[in-house]
Each structure stands twice: as C-alpha cells, then as structure tokens.
Coordinates of C-alpha atoms in Angstrom, one line a residue:
Chain A
M14 CA -181.3 -12.1 -77.5
Q15 CA -182.5 -10.3 -74.4
T16 CA -186.2 -9.6 -74.5
V17 CA -186.9 -5.9 -73.9
N18 CA -189.7 -4.7 -71.6
W19 CA -190.4 -1.4 -73.4
T20 CA -192.3 0.2 -70.6
I21 CA -189.4 -0.3 -68.2
L22 CA -187.0 0.9 -70.8
E23 CA -189.1 4.1 -71.3
N24 CA -189.1 4.7 -67.6
K25 CA -185.3 4.2 -67.3
V26 CA -184.3 6.3 -70.2
S27 CA -186.7 9.1 -69.2
I28 CA -184.8 9.3 -65.9
W29 CA -181.4 9.2 -67.5
V30 CA -182.3 11.9 -70.0
R31 CA -183.6 14.2 -67.3
E32 CA -180.5 13.5 -65.1
A33 CA -178.3 14.3 -68.1
G34 CA -180.3 17.5 -68.5
E35 CA -179.6 18.5 -64.9
K36 CA -175.9 18.0 -65.4
I37 CA -176.0 20.4 -68.4
K38 CA -178.0 23.0 -66.5
K39 CA -175.6 22.8 -63.6
S40 CA -172.7 23.5 -65.9
F41 CA -174.4 26.8 -67.0
A42 CA -174.9 27.8 -63.4
A43 CA -171.3 27.0 -62.4
P44 CA -169.1 30.0 -61.4
T45 CA -167.2 29.9 -64.7
P46 CA -170.0 29.0 -67.1
L47 CA -169.7 29.1 -70.9
E48 CA -167.9 32.4 -70.7
V49 CA -164.5 31.3 -71.8
S50 CA -162.0 33.6 -73.4
S51 CA -160.8 32.0 -76.6
K52 CA -162.7 30.3 -79.3
S53 CA -160.8 27.1 -79.0
A54 CA -161.4 27.0 -75.2
Y55 CA -165.0 27.5 -76.0
N56 CA -165.1 24.6 -78.4
D57 CA -163.2 22.4 -75.9
L58 CA -165.8 23.2 -73.3
V59 CA -168.6 22.2 -75.6
T60 CA -166.8 19.1 -76.7
N61 CA -166.1 18.1 -73.1
M62 CA -169.8 18.5 -72.2
D63 CA -170.9 16.6 -75.3
R64 CA -168.5 13.8 -74.5
S65 CA -169.3 13.7 -70.8
I66 CA -173.0 13.4 -71.4
E67 CA -172.6 10.8 -74.0
Q68 CA -170.3 8.8 -71.8
Y69 CA -172.9 9.0 -69.0
L70 CA -175.7 7.8 -71.3
V71 CA -173.7 5.1 -73.0
E72 CA -172.6 3.7 -69.7
K73 CA -176.2 3.5 -68.5
I74 CA -177.2 1.7 -71.7
R75 CA -174.3 -0.8 -71.5
T76 CA -175.0 -1.5 -67.8
N77 CA -178.8 -1.9 -68.2
Y78 CA -178.8 -3.4 -71.7
P79 CA -175.5 -5.3 -72.1
G80 CA -174.7 -6.5 -75.6
Q81 CA -176.9 -4.1 -77.5
S82 CA -175.4 -1.9 -80.1
I83 CA -175.0 1.9 -79.8
I84 CA -174.5 4.4 -82.6
S85 CA -173.5 7.7 -81.1
E86 CA -172.0 11.0 -82.1
E87 CA -168.9 11.3 -79.9
G88 CA -167.5 7.8 -80.4
F89 CA -168.3 6.0 -77.2
G90 CA -170.7 3.7 -79.1
D91 CA -170.1 0.9 -81.7
K92 CA -170.0 0.8 -85.4
P93 CA -172.6 -1.9 -86.2
D94 CA -173.0 -3.0 -89.9
T95 CA -176.5 -4.3 -89.5
V96 CA -179.8 -3.0 -88.0
N97 CA -180.6 -6.5 -86.8
G98 CA -181.3 -6.8 -83.1
I99 CA -181.6 -3.8 -80.8
L100 CA -179.9 -0.6 -81.9
W101 CA -179.5 2.5 -79.8
F102 CA -178.9 6.0 -81.3
V103 CA -177.5 8.6 -78.9
D104 CA -177.0 12.3 -79.5
P105 CA -175.9 13.9 -76.2
I106 CA -176.3 17.5 -77.4
D107 CA -178.1 18.2 -80.6
G108 CA -177.9 21.8 -81.7
T109 CA -174.3 22.5 -80.6
L110 CA -174.2 26.0 -82.0
N111 CA -177.4 26.9 -80.0
F112 CA -175.8 25.3 -77.0
V113 CA -172.7 27.6 -77.4
K114 CA -174.4 30.8 -78.5
Q115 CA -177.7 30.7 -76.7
Q116 CA -177.5 28.1 -73.9
R117 CA -181.0 27.1 -75.1
F118 CA -182.7 25.3 -78.0
F119 CA -180.6 22.2 -77.8
A120 CA -181.7 18.7 -77.0
I121 CA -180.6 15.2 -75.8
S122 CA -181.9 12.7 -78.4
I123 CA -182.1 8.9 -77.8
A124 CA -183.8 6.3 -80.1
V125 CA -184.1 2.6 -79.8
Y126 CA -184.7 0.4 -82.9
E127 CA -185.4 -3.3 -83.1
N128 CA -184.6 -5.0 -86.4
G129 CA -184.7 -1.6 -88.1
K130 CA -188.1 -0.7 -86.7
G131 CA -188.4 2.3 -84.4
K132 CA -189.5 1.3 -80.9
A133 CA -188.8 4.1 -78.5
A134 CA -187.9 7.8 -78.9
F135 CA -186.7 10.5 -76.4
I136 CA -186.0 14.1 -77.3
Y137 CA -185.5 16.4 -74.4
D138 CA -185.3 20.2 -75.0
V139 CA -183.4 20.7 -71.7
M140 CA -183.8 24.5 -71.1
A141 CA -187.5 24.6 -72.2
D142 CA -188.1 21.4 -70.1
E143 CA -190.0 19.9 -73.0
F144 CA -189.7 16.1 -73.2
F145 CA -191.0 14.6 -76.4
H146 CA -191.2 10.8 -76.1
C147 CA -192.9 7.8 -77.6
L148 CA -193.2 4.0 -77.5
A149 CA -194.2 3.0 -81.0
G150 CA -197.9 2.2 -81.2
Q151 CA -198.7 3.8 -77.9
G152 CA -198.8 7.4 -78.9
A153 CA -196.3 10.3 -78.9
Y154 CA -196.2 12.8 -76.1
L155 CA -194.9 16.2 -75.3
N156 CA -194.4 15.9 -71.5
S157 CA -197.7 14.4 -70.4
E158 CA -199.7 15.7 -73.3
K159 CA -200.5 13.2 -76.1
L160 CA -199.7 14.6 -79.6
K161 CA -202.5 14.6 -82.1
P162 CA -202.3 13.0 -85.6
I163 CA -200.4 15.2 -88.0
K164 CA -202.5 17.7 -90.0
N165 CA -202.9 17.1 -93.7
C166 CA -201.7 20.6 -94.7
V167 CA -201.0 21.9 -98.2
L168 CA -197.9 23.9 -99.2
K169 CA -199.6 27.3 -99.3
D170 CA -200.7 26.9 -95.7
A171 CA -197.5 25.3 -94.5
M172 CA -194.8 26.5 -92.1
L173 CA -191.5 25.0 -93.2
D174 CA -188.3 24.6 -91.3
L175 CA -184.9 24.5 -93.1
S176 CA -181.5 26.0 -92.9
M177 CA -180.8 29.0 -95.2
S178 CA -177.7 27.2 -96.4
W179 CA -179.9 25.3 -98.9
L180 CA -181.1 28.6 -100.5
K181 CA -177.6 29.8 -101.4
P182 CA -174.8 28.2 -103.4
N183 CA -173.8 24.9 -101.6
K184 CA -172.5 21.5 -102.7
R185 CA -175.7 19.5 -101.9
I186 CA -178.6 21.2 -103.7
D187 CA -179.0 23.8 -106.4
E188 CA -179.8 27.1 -104.8
N189 CA -183.0 27.5 -106.9
V190 CA -184.6 24.1 -106.3
L191 CA -186.6 25.4 -103.3
T192 CA -187.3 28.9 -104.5
D193 CA -190.9 28.2 -105.5
V194 CA -191.5 26.2 -102.3
I195 CA -190.2 29.1 -100.1
Q196 CA -192.3 31.6 -102.0
T197 CA -195.5 29.5 -101.9
C198 CA -195.6 28.4 -98.3
S199 CA -197.1 30.5 -95.6
G200 CA -193.9 30.9 -93.6
T201 CA -190.4 29.6 -93.0
R202 CA -188.6 29.0 -89.7
S203 CA -185.1 27.9 -88.7
Y204 CA -184.3 26.8 -85.1
G205 CA -180.9 25.0 -85.7
A206 CA -181.5 21.8 -83.7
A207 CA -182.7 18.9 -85.9
S208 CA -184.1 16.8 -83.1
I209 CA -186.2 19.6 -81.8
E210 CA -187.3 20.6 -85.3
L211 CA -188.4 17.0 -86.0
A212 CA -190.3 16.9 -82.7
Y213 CA -191.9 20.3 -83.6
V214 CA -193.2 18.7 -86.8
A215 CA -194.6 15.8 -84.8
A216 CA -196.2 18.2 -82.4
G217 CA -197.7 20.4 -85.2
F218 CA -195.6 23.5 -84.4
L219 CA -194.1 23.1 -87.9
N220 CA -195.6 21.4 -91.0
A221 CA -192.3 20.2 -92.6
Y222 CA -188.6 19.9 -91.9
F223 CA -186.1 19.8 -94.8
T224 CA -182.3 19.2 -94.7
M225 CA -179.7 18.0 -97.1
R226 CA -177.4 16.6 -94.4
L227 CA -178.2 14.8 -91.2
S228 CA -176.6 12.0 -89.2
P229 CA -178.6 9.0 -87.8
W230 CA -178.2 10.1 -84.1
D231 CA -179.7 13.5 -85.1
Y232 CA -182.9 12.1 -86.7
A233 CA -183.4 8.5 -85.4
A234 CA -185.6 9.6 -82.5
G235 CA -187.5 12.2 -84.4
L236 CA -188.5 9.7 -87.1
I237 CA -190.2 7.5 -84.5
L238 CA -192.2 10.5 -83.3
I239 CA -193.1 11.5 -86.9
H240 CA -194.3 8.0 -87.8
E241 CA -196.3 7.7 -84.6
V242 CA -198.4 10.8 -85.5
G243 CA -198.8 9.6 -89.2
G244 CA -196.2 11.7 -90.8
I245 CA -193.9 10.7 -93.6
A246 CA -190.1 10.8 -93.6
T247 CA -187.8 10.1 -96.6
R248 CA -184.9 11.5 -98.4
V249 CA -185.8 14.8 -100.1
D250 CA -186.5 13.0 -103.4
G251 CA -188.8 10.5 -101.7
R252 CA -186.4 7.6 -101.5
P253 CA -186.2 5.7 -98.2
I254 CA -183.7 6.6 -95.5
D255 CA -181.0 4.1 -94.5
L256 CA -180.3 4.2 -90.8
L257 CA -176.7 3.0 -91.3
T258 CA -175.8 5.6 -93.8
K259 CA -173.5 8.1 -92.1
Q260 CA -175.4 11.1 -93.4
T261 CA -178.6 11.6 -95.4
S262 CA -181.0 14.2 -96.8
L263 CA -184.3 14.3 -95.0
L264 CA -187.8 15.6 -95.7
V265 CA -190.5 15.1 -93.0
A266 CA -194.1 16.2 -93.3
G267 CA -197.7 15.1 -93.3
P268 CA -198.6 12.9 -96.4
T269 CA -200.1 15.6 -98.6
L270 CA -197.4 18.2 -98.0
H271 CA -194.6 15.5 -98.2
G272 CA -195.9 14.4 -101.6
E273 CA -196.2 18.0 -102.8
I274 CA -192.6 18.9 -101.9
T275 CA -191.0 15.6 -103.1
N276 CA -192.9 15.9 -106.4
H277 CA -191.5 19.4 -106.8
I278 CA -188.0 18.3 -106.1
R279 CA -188.2 15.4 -108.5
V280 CA -189.4 17.8 -111.3
K281 CA -186.4 19.9 -110.6
I282 CA -184.1 16.9 -110.7
N283 CA -185.6 15.9 -114.0
E284 CA -184.9 19.4 -115.3
G285 CA -181.3 18.8 -114.6
K286 CA -180.9 20.6 -111.2
N287 CA -178.4 19.2 -108.8
V288 CA -179.7 17.4 -105.7
N289 CA -176.9 15.3 -104.2
E290 CA -177.0 13.0 -101.2
P291 CA -174.1 13.7 -98.8
D292 CA -172.6 10.2 -99.5
S293 CA -172.6 10.9 -103.3
V294 CA -170.6 14.1 -102.8
S295 CA -166.8 13.8 -102.7
Chain B
M8 CA -197.8 67.9 -69.7
Q9 CA -198.2 65.3 -67.1
T10 CA -194.9 64.2 -65.4
V11 CA -194.3 60.5 -65.6
N12 CA -193.0 58.5 -62.7
W13 CA -191.2 55.8 -64.8
T14 CA -190.9 53.3 -61.9
I15 CA -194.7 53.4 -61.3
L16 CA -195.3 53.1 -65.0
E17 CA -193.0 50.1 -65.2
N18 CA -194.9 48.4 -62.4
K19 CA -198.3 49.2 -63.9
V20 CA -197.4 48.1 -67.4
S21 CA -195.8 44.9 -66.2
I22 CA -199.1 43.9 -64.5
W23 CA -201.2 44.8 -67.6
V24 CA -198.9 42.8 -69.9
R25 CA -199.0 39.7 -67.6
E26 CA -202.8 40.0 -67.3
A27 CA -203.1 40.2 -71.1
G28 CA -200.8 37.1 -71.3
E29 CA -203.2 35.3 -69.0
K30 CA -206.2 36.2 -71.2
I31 CA -204.4 34.7 -74.2
K32 CA -203.4 31.6 -72.4
K33 CA -207.0 31.1 -71.2
S34 CA -208.2 31.3 -74.8
F35 CA -206.0 28.4 -75.7
A36 CA -207.3 26.3 -72.8
A37 CA -211.0 27.1 -73.7
P38 CA -213.1 24.1 -74.9
T39 CA -213.0 25.3 -78.5
P40 CA -209.4 26.6 -78.7
L41 CA -207.7 27.6 -82.0
E42 CA -209.1 24.5 -83.7
V43 CA -211.6 26.2 -86.0
S44 CA -212.7 24.6 -89.2
S45 CA -212.3 27.1 -92.0
K46 CA -209.4 29.4 -92.7
S47 CA -211.4 32.5 -92.5
A48 CA -212.9 31.5 -89.1
Y49 CA -209.3 31.0 -88.0
N50 CA -208.2 34.4 -89.2
D51 CA -211.3 35.9 -87.5
L52 CA -210.4 34.3 -84.2
V53 CA -206.8 35.6 -84.4
T54 CA -208.0 39.1 -85.4
N55 CA -210.5 39.0 -82.5
M56 CA -207.9 38.1 -80.0
D57 CA -205.5 40.7 -81.4
R58 CA -208.2 43.4 -81.2
S59 CA -209.4 42.4 -77.8
I60 CA -205.9 42.5 -76.2
E61 CA -205.2 45.8 -77.8
Q62 CA -208.4 47.2 -76.6
Y63 CA -207.6 46.1 -73.1
L64 CA -204.1 47.6 -73.2
V65 CA -205.2 50.9 -74.8
E66 CA -207.9 51.3 -72.3
K67 CA -205.5 50.8 -69.4
I68 CA -203.1 53.4 -71.0
R69 CA -205.9 56.0 -71.6
T70 CA -207.3 55.6 -68.0
N71 CA -203.9 55.8 -66.3
Y72 CA -202.1 58.2 -68.7
P73 CA -204.9 60.4 -70.2
G74 CA -203.9 62.6 -73.1
Q75 CA -200.9 60.6 -74.2
S76 CA -200.6 59.4 -77.8
I77 CA -200.8 55.8 -78.7
I78 CA -199.6 54.1 -82.0
S79 CA -201.0 50.6 -82.2
E80 CA -201.5 47.9 -84.7
E81 CA -205.2 47.2 -84.6
G82 CA -206.4 50.8 -84.8
F83 CA -207.5 51.6 -81.2
G84 CA -204.7 54.1 -80.9
D85 CA -204.1 57.6 -82.5
K86 CA -202.3 58.8 -85.6
P87 CA -199.8 61.3 -84.1
D88 CA -197.8 63.4 -86.6
T89 CA -195.1 64.3 -84.0
V90 CA -192.9 62.4 -81.5
N91 CA -193.1 65.3 -79.1
G92 CA -194.5 64.4 -75.7
I93 CA -195.2 60.9 -74.5
L94 CA -195.8 58.3 -77.2
W95 CA -196.9 54.7 -76.6
F96 CA -196.4 51.9 -79.1
V97 CA -198.6 48.8 -78.6
D98 CA -198.5 45.5 -80.4
P99 CA -201.0 43.1 -78.8
I100 CA -199.8 40.0 -80.5
D101 CA -196.5 40.2 -82.4
G102 CA -195.8 37.0 -84.4
T103 CA -199.4 36.3 -85.6
L104 CA -198.4 33.3 -87.7
N105 CA -196.7 31.7 -84.8
F106 CA -199.8 32.5 -82.7
V107 CA -202.0 30.7 -85.2
K108 CA -199.7 27.8 -86.2
Q109 CA -197.8 27.1 -83.0
Q110 CA -199.6 28.8 -80.1
R111 CA -196.1 29.9 -79.0
F112 CA -193.3 32.2 -80.0
F113 CA -195.5 35.3 -80.0
A114 CA -195.3 38.4 -77.8
I115 CA -197.0 41.4 -76.4
S116 CA -194.8 44.4 -77.1
I117 CA -195.2 47.9 -75.5
A118 CA -192.9 50.9 -75.7
V119 CA -193.0 54.3 -74.2
Y120 CA -191.0 57.2 -75.8
E121 CA -190.6 60.8 -74.6
N122 CA -189.8 63.4 -77.2
G123 CA -188.5 60.7 -79.5
K124 CA -186.3 59.1 -76.9
G125 CA -187.0 55.5 -75.7
K126 CA -187.9 55.4 -72.0
A127 CA -189.6 52.1 -71.2
A128 CA -189.8 48.8 -73.0
F129 CA -191.9 45.6 -72.4
I130 CA -191.8 42.5 -74.5
Y131 CA -193.5 39.4 -73.1
D132 CA -193.1 36.0 -74.7
V133 CA -196.3 34.8 -73.2
M134 CA -195.9 31.0 -73.6
A135 CA -192.3 30.9 -72.5
D136 CA -193.1 33.3 -69.7
E137 CA -190.1 35.4 -70.7
F138 CA -190.5 39.0 -69.9
F139 CA -187.9 41.4 -71.4
H140 CA -188.2 44.8 -69.9
C141 CA -186.2 48.0 -69.4
L142 CA -186.3 51.6 -68.1
A143 CA -183.8 53.5 -70.1
G144 CA -180.6 54.0 -68.2
Q145 CA -181.5 51.5 -65.5
G146 CA -180.5 48.2 -67.3
A147 CA -182.4 45.8 -69.4
Y148 CA -183.8 42.6 -67.9
L149 CA -185.0 39.1 -68.9
N150 CA -187.4 38.4 -66.0
S151 CA -185.3 39.3 -62.9
E152 CA -181.9 38.7 -64.7
K153 CA -180.0 41.8 -65.8
L154 CA -178.8 41.5 -69.4
K155 CA -175.1 42.0 -70.1
P156 CA -173.6 44.5 -72.5
I157 CA -173.9 43.3 -76.1
K158 CA -170.9 41.3 -77.3
N159 CA -168.7 42.8 -80.0
C160 CA -168.9 39.9 -82.3
V161 CA -167.6 39.8 -85.9
L162 CA -169.5 38.4 -88.8
K163 CA -167.8 35.0 -89.0
D164 CA -168.7 34.3 -85.4
A165 CA -172.2 35.7 -85.6
M166 CA -175.6 34.1 -85.4
L167 CA -178.0 36.1 -87.6
D168 CA -181.8 36.2 -87.6
L169 CA -183.7 37.1 -90.7
S170 CA -186.6 35.9 -92.9
M171 CA -185.8 33.7 -95.9
S172 CA -187.9 36.1 -98.0
W173 CA -185.0 38.4 -98.3
L174 CA -182.8 35.6 -99.9
K175 CA -185.2 35.0 -102.8
P176 CA -186.7 37.4 -105.4
N177 CA -188.8 40.0 -103.5
K178 CA -189.6 43.7 -104.1
R179 CA -187.4 45.1 -101.3
I180 CA -183.9 43.8 -101.7
D181 CA -182.0 42.1 -104.4
E182 CA -181.8 38.4 -103.6
N183 CA -178.0 38.3 -103.8
V184 CA -177.2 41.2 -101.5
L185 CA -177.0 39.0 -98.4
T186 CA -175.5 35.9 -100.0
D187 CA -171.9 36.6 -98.8
V188 CA -173.3 37.5 -95.3
I189 CA -175.2 34.3 -95.0
Q190 CA -172.3 32.2 -96.2
T191 CA -169.7 34.0 -93.9
C192 CA -171.6 34.0 -90.6
S193 CA -171.6 31.1 -88.2
G194 CA -175.3 30.4 -88.4
T195 CA -178.7 31.8 -89.3
R196 CA -182.0 31.5 -87.4
S197 CA -185.6 32.6 -88.1
Y198 CA -188.2 32.7 -85.3
G199 CA -190.9 34.8 -87.0
A200 CA -191.7 37.3 -84.2
A201 CA -189.7 40.5 -84.5
S202 CA -190.2 41.7 -80.9
I203 CA -188.8 38.4 -79.6
E204 CA -186.0 38.4 -82.1
L205 CA -185.0 41.9 -81.1
A206 CA -185.1 40.9 -77.4
Y207 CA -183.0 37.9 -78.3
V208 CA -180.3 40.2 -79.8
A209 CA -180.4 42.3 -76.6
A210 CA -180.1 39.1 -74.5
G211 CA -177.2 37.8 -76.6
F212 CA -179.1 34.7 -78.0
L213 CA -178.6 36.2 -81.4
N214 CA -176.0 38.6 -82.7
A215 CA -178.0 40.4 -85.3
Y216 CA -181.5 40.8 -86.6
F217 CA -182.2 42.0 -90.2
T218 CA -185.5 42.8 -91.9
M219 CA -186.6 44.9 -94.9
R220 CA -190.1 45.7 -93.5
L221 CA -191.2 46.4 -90.0
S222 CA -193.8 48.6 -88.3
P223 CA -193.1 50.9 -85.3
W224 CA -195.2 48.8 -82.9
D225 CA -193.1 45.8 -83.9
Y226 CA -189.7 47.3 -83.1
A227 CA -190.2 50.3 -80.8
A228 CA -189.8 48.3 -77.6
G229 CA -187.0 46.1 -79.0
L230 CA -185.0 49.2 -79.9
I231 CA -185.0 50.4 -76.3
L232 CA -183.6 47.1 -75.1
I233 CA -181.0 47.1 -77.8
H234 CA -179.8 50.6 -77.0
E235 CA -179.7 49.8 -73.3
V236 CA -177.2 47.0 -73.8
G237 CA -175.0 49.0 -76.2
G238 CA -176.3 47.7 -79.5
I239 CA -176.9 49.7 -82.7
A240 CA -180.2 49.9 -84.6
T241 CA -180.6 51.6 -88.0
R242 CA -182.1 51.0 -91.4
V243 CA -180.2 48.3 -93.2
D244 CA -178.0 50.9 -95.1
G245 CA -177.0 52.6 -91.8
R246 CA -179.5 55.5 -92.0
P247 CA -181.5 56.4 -88.9
I248 CA -184.9 55.0 -88.2
D249 CA -187.9 57.3 -88.2
L250 CA -190.5 56.2 -85.5
L251 CA -193.4 57.8 -87.4
T252 CA -192.7 56.1 -90.7
K253 CA -195.3 53.4 -91.3
Q254 CA -192.7 50.7 -92.2
T255 CA -188.9 50.6 -92.3
S256 CA -186.0 48.3 -92.9
L257 CA -184.1 47.5 -89.8
L258 CA -180.6 46.1 -88.8
V259 CA -179.8 45.5 -85.2
A260 CA -176.4 44.3 -83.9
G261 CA -173.4 45.1 -81.7
P262 CA -171.3 48.0 -83.1
T263 CA -168.7 46.0 -84.9
L264 CA -171.1 43.5 -86.6
H265 CA -173.5 46.3 -87.4
G266 CA -170.7 48.2 -89.2
E267 CA -169.6 45.1 -91.0
I268 CA -173.1 44.4 -92.4
T269 CA -174.1 48.0 -93.2
N270 CA -170.8 48.4 -95.0
H271 CA -171.4 45.3 -97.0
I272 CA -174.9 46.5 -98.0
R273 CA -173.7 49.9 -99.0
V274 CA -171.1 48.3 -101.2
K275 CA -173.8 46.3 -102.9
I276 CA -176.0 49.5 -103.3
N277 CA -173.0 51.3 -104.9
E278 CA -172.7 48.3 -107.3
G279 CA -176.3 49.0 -108.4
K280 CA -178.1 46.3 -106.4
N281 CA -181.7 47.2 -105.3
V282 CA -182.3 47.9 -101.6
N283 CA -185.6 49.7 -101.3
E284 CA -187.2 51.0 -98.1
P285 CA -190.9 49.9 -97.9
D286 CA -192.1 53.5 -98.3
S287 CA -190.2 54.0 -101.5
V288 CA -191.8 50.9 -103.1
S289 CA -195.1 51.5 -104.8

C-alpha cells in the first residue's frame, strides 16, 4: 500500500476544495444563476452542480492517490466493504436545501481515514470562506486559527443544534424524547448543513449536534475535527458509529454534555419510547 | 418639528452603526476577550457591551436629532406614549446568546419611524459584515446589492425560521398548533437573532419568520425591510402589530405564504387551541 505523506495531502486537498468552491461561486455569478423557472429544472441544476463538483474531486483523488477507495454521495466513488487501507469520504455539496434556497450555508466536506481511524478532515463553508481543517494529532483549525479544546459544558448552559423534525411525529424518534432536553438547555439552533454544524461544535459555536439520520460523507470529516478538540461522537444512545453503515443517528458534544444527553435518551428508551436507527426502520 | 433629510440620516446612521460594530469587534480581540470565568461575570460583560453600544448610539441620535423620541432596549431611550413625530428604535446587540456563545450571528438594529410609518432601517450583522439597510420607497439593500421583491412561495416549498420553544409546551402557544406547518414546509431553520432572521426573509434566504414574543427594538427595522420588498408582517393570527406594545407575536412572509400560515393558525384558534399574545399572559 502506498504510504501517504499527510502534510502533502493536506496541501493538495486544501487547493482542490478551494478550487471547487470557486467553481460553485462562479455558477452563482453566471448570467442565468440559480433562478430557474420550474422546480424540476431547479433540482436538475443543483444535481448537476453536485455531480460536477464530485466528479472534479473524485478525479483529483484518483489521479493523485490511485487505488484508494472513495465513498461519495453522487455515485462517482466506490462501494468498499471494509475500512482497511485508505478510505476517502466526499460530499461535494452538504446542505443542498441551503444551496438552493439561500446560496449560502453549504459546504464541501472531505475526510480521509486509514484503517478506520480519521486522519485528515476538510470542511469548507464556501460563501463564508470558512475552511475547517485538521490532520489528526496536529490540531484542528478554522482558516489559520487553531481551535481550542472543547468546553465541558452542562445541558442547562448548552446551545444545541438539531432539526425540528425530531420534535414532531416522525419514524425515527418519539417526538417527546427530547422535550426535557430542549426545555432545559440554554438555546437551540438549526442551520441545515451537518458538516458545518459539526464544525461549529468543534469550534465552540455550538455545544452539541443531534440527528437521527446522517450518511458517512456528511459526518466523516466533522468527526475528525470533533475528536481532535476532545469531543465525543456516538449514536444518540451512546453506541459507536459504523463508518460503513449507510445512515446512522449521531450525537456530538463535549464529554459531560454528551453523557448527560445519552443518559437521558437511554432512560427514555428504557421507559419504552421509540428511538430507531435508520437501518432498523423499514 | 424638525424636517428630516432622510438621505443624510441614512449616511450618518450607516457610519454610526459601522463604528459601533468596530467597537464590538475590538472587544473580542482584546487580551481578555469573552473568556470570563464565572457565569455572572460573563453576563456582566455582555450587559456592559450592550449598554455601552446603546449609550454610544443614543448619544449620536440625541446630538444629531435633538428632541426626537427613542425606544431602546437598555433604558437610555424614552418611554413615548405616541407614535406621532419621529420615533427611533435601537437594539445595540440583538441575539445576545449568540453574542455570548458564538461571538457571531448578532446584529445592531436601528429603525426610524415618522408618524407610525417606517422610514429608515439599519440591521448590521457585525461579524459577517452584512449591512441590511433601506429608506422606505427607495429599495432595500444588503451592502450595495438591491434586494429583489419577495417571492410568492407556498408552504410546501417554504423555508421557515422559528424557535423550537414554540413546538414544545410553553405559555404562549399550544405546542401542536404548528405541527402541520412544520411537517408540510420544505425546511426549518433557527438562527437566534430576530433582526437578522427578519433581514434574511427580506433577502430571500428564508421564506417566513415566526415568533410568539418580540420587542419593538428587535423587529422595528426588520419590518421596514420586509415592507420594502413586498412582504407582510402581522401578529401570528393576522392582526396588526402595535409598535408601542412592549412585546408582540410576529409572522413575516410573502403574501401567499403569510395567508396560508395565518389561516392555519386561525383555524387552530377556532378549534380552541391556545394562542396568547405576550401582553395577554400574566
């Protein structure tokens, strides 16, 4: 197996990600930007941009790192059945609805794992020009600023990020499981782009991120940032995440807060409330 | 009564707001920034910054526009009992929790009304350097870019902004009133700074903003932006907003979406569900 020079990899990927960001920005500035008449034309345009950016990134990876596996959203990658070796995770545009409606608050997310261990993470909030990046063991950064260790916040002082879907009837989690959590914490936010929300937890802008359904390309990079600053990431009941599972629940926070929320959820599960992993739902 | 040259006023206030923004930014860069040990010290620091910025802005207004009334958050303004004449609304830091936890996503908000009609609006998202401003009848702007007329979106295509508080037991609105709305719309967001959220609706980044409790200094400027782009702003049941009421509910959207949501809420009220204006709650 090819030995990876991680510093060179970081330099290369940083360039690719910024170049991809420029392509997206140019598409907004074009004479006919995202102002398309019908909803299907709109969706086509988004899909085309998603595919074109993924194709660009996957080609760069294949050329520079031949033989390494890629898990990606739009299908230009591979379908590896093992985390052995080097594994790339690519999400060309995370936060598609924000991309469509706002033309902001979306990100390019790339992660590189070696034998199941996170090694390099890149999350680029294109329009804010905020580049969250990390080589495992060498510190996590927002642009050139090193992120501090995650704060050990308790629930009543915490700002939580989640989708409102999980507070109303849905097929993954009983709508009342989180009621106490929402009412106890100091505030809730919802930005609609998982990679940015994970990066925000790593950067201390948020104290926790909760979701019942997320794909590996959405969270793989964020998890590396989170671990680098001392945060904890598991399924919402505290069980470990499997990178090869198509979708998973996810709870990310500092150790104290993470324990507080997972304990709360386990109590609710023991009381008989439904908390279903995506894969367990038909 | 002094005749106001609105163009000169716009120029002056734009300078004051940016200067106030610089003061806030400098406070973050100071050797002992918002990293204070105890929670009460933290709150003191926020309160001090809030008060100091308000004092700065109120003094500018009093010097340049003597005799005009000011309604402001921190108490350096007046307590007018009429909207006759010129009335200023000042919120030195809207989004206090974001200010404390994130040091971003907060805004300075200033509005000027004449005989109850919105004339000039200024909302400055300090850290994003996004300045939303408007002279009534002359177009609304984000920095130098003119905002387009609000889109006539329907609920199923809409991105709504609200606090999760209104989806769980609270004393203003039955927790189930908005369930259908949340489940029908295309997405929900929550940014935690009303003035920015209102400006985002005006700019088309969001399609609606809903709250059960907001003070005039929080929404006065946002309403002017909203009206300028053709949006509708009322209480959540469709009744008009009273600028002199201490707190009000608020629903802001394009005409079609606004009608759709207020109709839904009125149906729920007729079914006996609680929807209480802040002033009607003991």
